[in-house]
Short mmCIF file of C-alpha atoms in Angstrom, two decimals:
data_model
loop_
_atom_site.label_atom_id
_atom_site.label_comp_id
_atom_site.label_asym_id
_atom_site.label_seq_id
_atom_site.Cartn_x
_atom_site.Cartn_y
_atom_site.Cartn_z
CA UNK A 26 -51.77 25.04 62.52
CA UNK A 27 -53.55 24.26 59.40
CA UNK A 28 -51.43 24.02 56.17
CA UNK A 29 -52.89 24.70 52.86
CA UNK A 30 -50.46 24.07 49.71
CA UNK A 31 -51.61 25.50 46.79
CA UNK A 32 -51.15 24.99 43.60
CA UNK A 33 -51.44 27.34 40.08
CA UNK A 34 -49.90 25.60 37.38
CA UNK A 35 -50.22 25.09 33.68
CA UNK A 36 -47.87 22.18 32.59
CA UNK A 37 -48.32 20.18 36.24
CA UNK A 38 -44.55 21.08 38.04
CA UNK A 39 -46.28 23.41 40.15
CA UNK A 40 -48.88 20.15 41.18
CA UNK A 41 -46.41 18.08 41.58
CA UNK A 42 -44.45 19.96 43.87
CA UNK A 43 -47.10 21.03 45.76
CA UNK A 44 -47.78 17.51 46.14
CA UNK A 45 -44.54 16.79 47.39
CA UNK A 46 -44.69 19.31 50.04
CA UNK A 47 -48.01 18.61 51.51
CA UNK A 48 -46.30 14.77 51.88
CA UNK A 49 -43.67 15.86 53.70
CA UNK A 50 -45.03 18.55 55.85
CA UNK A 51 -47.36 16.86 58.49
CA UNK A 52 -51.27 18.27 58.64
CA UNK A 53 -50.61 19.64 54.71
CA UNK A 54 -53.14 19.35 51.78
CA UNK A 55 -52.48 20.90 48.54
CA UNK A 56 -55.48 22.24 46.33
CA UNK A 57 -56.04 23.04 43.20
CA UNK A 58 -56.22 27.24 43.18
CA UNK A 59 -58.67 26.78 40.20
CA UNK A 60 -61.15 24.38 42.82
CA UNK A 61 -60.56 27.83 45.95
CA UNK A 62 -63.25 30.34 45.91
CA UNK A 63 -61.39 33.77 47.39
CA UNK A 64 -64.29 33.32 49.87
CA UNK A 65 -61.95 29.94 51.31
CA UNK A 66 -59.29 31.74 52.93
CA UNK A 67 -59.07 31.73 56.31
CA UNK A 68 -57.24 33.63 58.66
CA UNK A 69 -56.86 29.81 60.34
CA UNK A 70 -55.08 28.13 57.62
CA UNK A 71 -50.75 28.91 56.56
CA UNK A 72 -50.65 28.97 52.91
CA UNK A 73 -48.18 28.10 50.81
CA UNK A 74 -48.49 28.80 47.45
CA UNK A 75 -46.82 27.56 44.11
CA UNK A 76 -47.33 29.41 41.23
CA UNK A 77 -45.55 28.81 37.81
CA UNK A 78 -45.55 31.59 35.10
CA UNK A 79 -47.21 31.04 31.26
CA UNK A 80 -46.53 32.30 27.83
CA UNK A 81 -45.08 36.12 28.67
CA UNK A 82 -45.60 36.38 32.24
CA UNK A 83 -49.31 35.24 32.94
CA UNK A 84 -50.78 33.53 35.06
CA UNK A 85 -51.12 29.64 34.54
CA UNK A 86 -54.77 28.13 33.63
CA UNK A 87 -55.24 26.94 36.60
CA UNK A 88 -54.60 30.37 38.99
CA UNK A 89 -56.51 32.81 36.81
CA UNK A 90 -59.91 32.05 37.48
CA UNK A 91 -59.30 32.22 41.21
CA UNK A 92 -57.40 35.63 40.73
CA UNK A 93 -60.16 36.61 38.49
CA UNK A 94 -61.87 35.72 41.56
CA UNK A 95 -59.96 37.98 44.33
CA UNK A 96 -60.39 40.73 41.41
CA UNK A 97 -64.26 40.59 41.31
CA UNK A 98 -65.21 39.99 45.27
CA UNK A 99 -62.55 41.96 46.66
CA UNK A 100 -62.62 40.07 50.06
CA UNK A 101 -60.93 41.40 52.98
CA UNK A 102 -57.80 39.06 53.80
CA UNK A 103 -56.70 40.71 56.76
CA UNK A 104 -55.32 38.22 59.02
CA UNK A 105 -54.41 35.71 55.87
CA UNK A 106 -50.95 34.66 55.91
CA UNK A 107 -48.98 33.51 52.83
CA UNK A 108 -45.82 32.33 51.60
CA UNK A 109 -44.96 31.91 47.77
CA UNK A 110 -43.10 30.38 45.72
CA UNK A 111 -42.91 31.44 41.99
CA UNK A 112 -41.70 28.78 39.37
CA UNK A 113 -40.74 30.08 35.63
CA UNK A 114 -37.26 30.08 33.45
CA UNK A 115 -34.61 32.42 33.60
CA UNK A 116 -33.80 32.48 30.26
CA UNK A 117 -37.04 34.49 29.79
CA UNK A 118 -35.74 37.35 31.80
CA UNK A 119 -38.33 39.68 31.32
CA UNK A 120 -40.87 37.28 32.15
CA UNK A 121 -39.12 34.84 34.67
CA UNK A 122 -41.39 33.99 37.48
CA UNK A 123 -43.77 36.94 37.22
CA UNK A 124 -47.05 34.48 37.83
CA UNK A 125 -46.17 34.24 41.34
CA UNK A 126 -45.52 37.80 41.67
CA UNK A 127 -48.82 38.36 40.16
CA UNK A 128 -50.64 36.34 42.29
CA UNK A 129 -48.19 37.99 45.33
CA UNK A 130 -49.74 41.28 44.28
CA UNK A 131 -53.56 39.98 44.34
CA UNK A 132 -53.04 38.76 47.28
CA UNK A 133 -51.19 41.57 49.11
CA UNK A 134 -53.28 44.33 47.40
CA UNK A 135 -56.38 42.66 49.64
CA UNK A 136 -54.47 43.00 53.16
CA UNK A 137 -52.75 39.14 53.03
CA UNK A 138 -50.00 38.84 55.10
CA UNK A 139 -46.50 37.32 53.73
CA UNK A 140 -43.79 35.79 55.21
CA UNK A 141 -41.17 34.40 54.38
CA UNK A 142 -38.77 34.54 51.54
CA UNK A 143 -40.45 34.61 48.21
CA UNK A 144 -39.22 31.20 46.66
CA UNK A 145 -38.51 30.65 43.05
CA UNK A 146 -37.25 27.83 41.19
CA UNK A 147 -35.37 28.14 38.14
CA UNK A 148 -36.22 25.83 34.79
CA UNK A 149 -33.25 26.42 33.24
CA UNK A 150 -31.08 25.37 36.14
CA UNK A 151 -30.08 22.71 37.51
CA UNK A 152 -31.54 22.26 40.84
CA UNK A 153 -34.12 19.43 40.98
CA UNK A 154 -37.95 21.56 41.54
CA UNK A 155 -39.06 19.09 44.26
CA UNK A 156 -36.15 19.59 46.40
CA UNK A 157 -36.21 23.24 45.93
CA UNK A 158 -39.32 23.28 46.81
CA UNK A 159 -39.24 21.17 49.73
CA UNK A 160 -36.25 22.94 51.12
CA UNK A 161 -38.46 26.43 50.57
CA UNK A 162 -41.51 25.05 52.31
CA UNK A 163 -40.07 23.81 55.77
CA UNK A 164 -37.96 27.28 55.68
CA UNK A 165 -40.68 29.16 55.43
CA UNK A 166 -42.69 27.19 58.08
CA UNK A 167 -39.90 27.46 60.54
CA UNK A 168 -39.67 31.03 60.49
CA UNK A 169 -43.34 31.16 60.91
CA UNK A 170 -43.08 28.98 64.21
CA UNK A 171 -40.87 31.53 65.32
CA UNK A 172 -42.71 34.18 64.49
CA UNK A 173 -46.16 33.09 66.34
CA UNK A 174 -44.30 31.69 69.40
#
């Protein structure tokens, strides 16, 4: 099983993390979403994807071109399977974490599959990103063992 982490982020936590998890999940790369043409997703390839939230809910620099993408080509990602994990602050609770959902509705909208829980890391609190993170990752992962054995 091919792992792809990958990454939309505006300040870098989202990079970093993703970092982090494709070091401590063996056959794992992470990637840039702004380097990913929609045309690179393959049925082949997990994804896990870290997504932080900008400004009043949009997407980060880095994730809107390749959703601007997914917008424009429309590709069929039947067969794609995803897992996400939205990063953002609480404290902005009409806004909190709504980059990954965006991106979860992009994605969906064009037949991706899900699984997993939908992750999210809180700013404002005081669990440490990375670890969150982690944690999320080889969750998700497990129950997508399960799931293809």
């Amino acid at each position: 099983m091919s792992i792809d982490v990958l990454y939309g982020t505006e300040s870098g936590n989202a990079e970093m993390a993703a970092e982090e998890i494709a070091a401590a999940v063996a056959d794992a790369r992470s990637l840039d979403l702004q380097d990913l043409d929609p045309d690179d997703l393959s049925a082949s390839t997990v994804y896990l994807v870290l997504c932080s939230t900008y400004g009043d809910g949009e997407l980060p620099a880095s994730a809107q071109p390749f959703v601007d993408g997914l917008q424009a080509q429309k590709p069929d990602l039947t067969g794609v399977r995803y897992a996400i994990f939205g990063l953002g602050d609480s404290s902005y609770a009409e806004s909190y974490s709504l980059g990954g959902n965006r991106l979860a509705e992009c994605l969906d909208a064009l037949g991706a599959e899900r699984f997993g829980d939908f992750g999210r890391h809180d700013a404002s609190s005081s669990e440490d990103l990375v670890a969150s993170a982690i944690a999320w990752a080889r969750a998700v992962l497990a129950d997508a063992a399960v799931a293809a054995a």
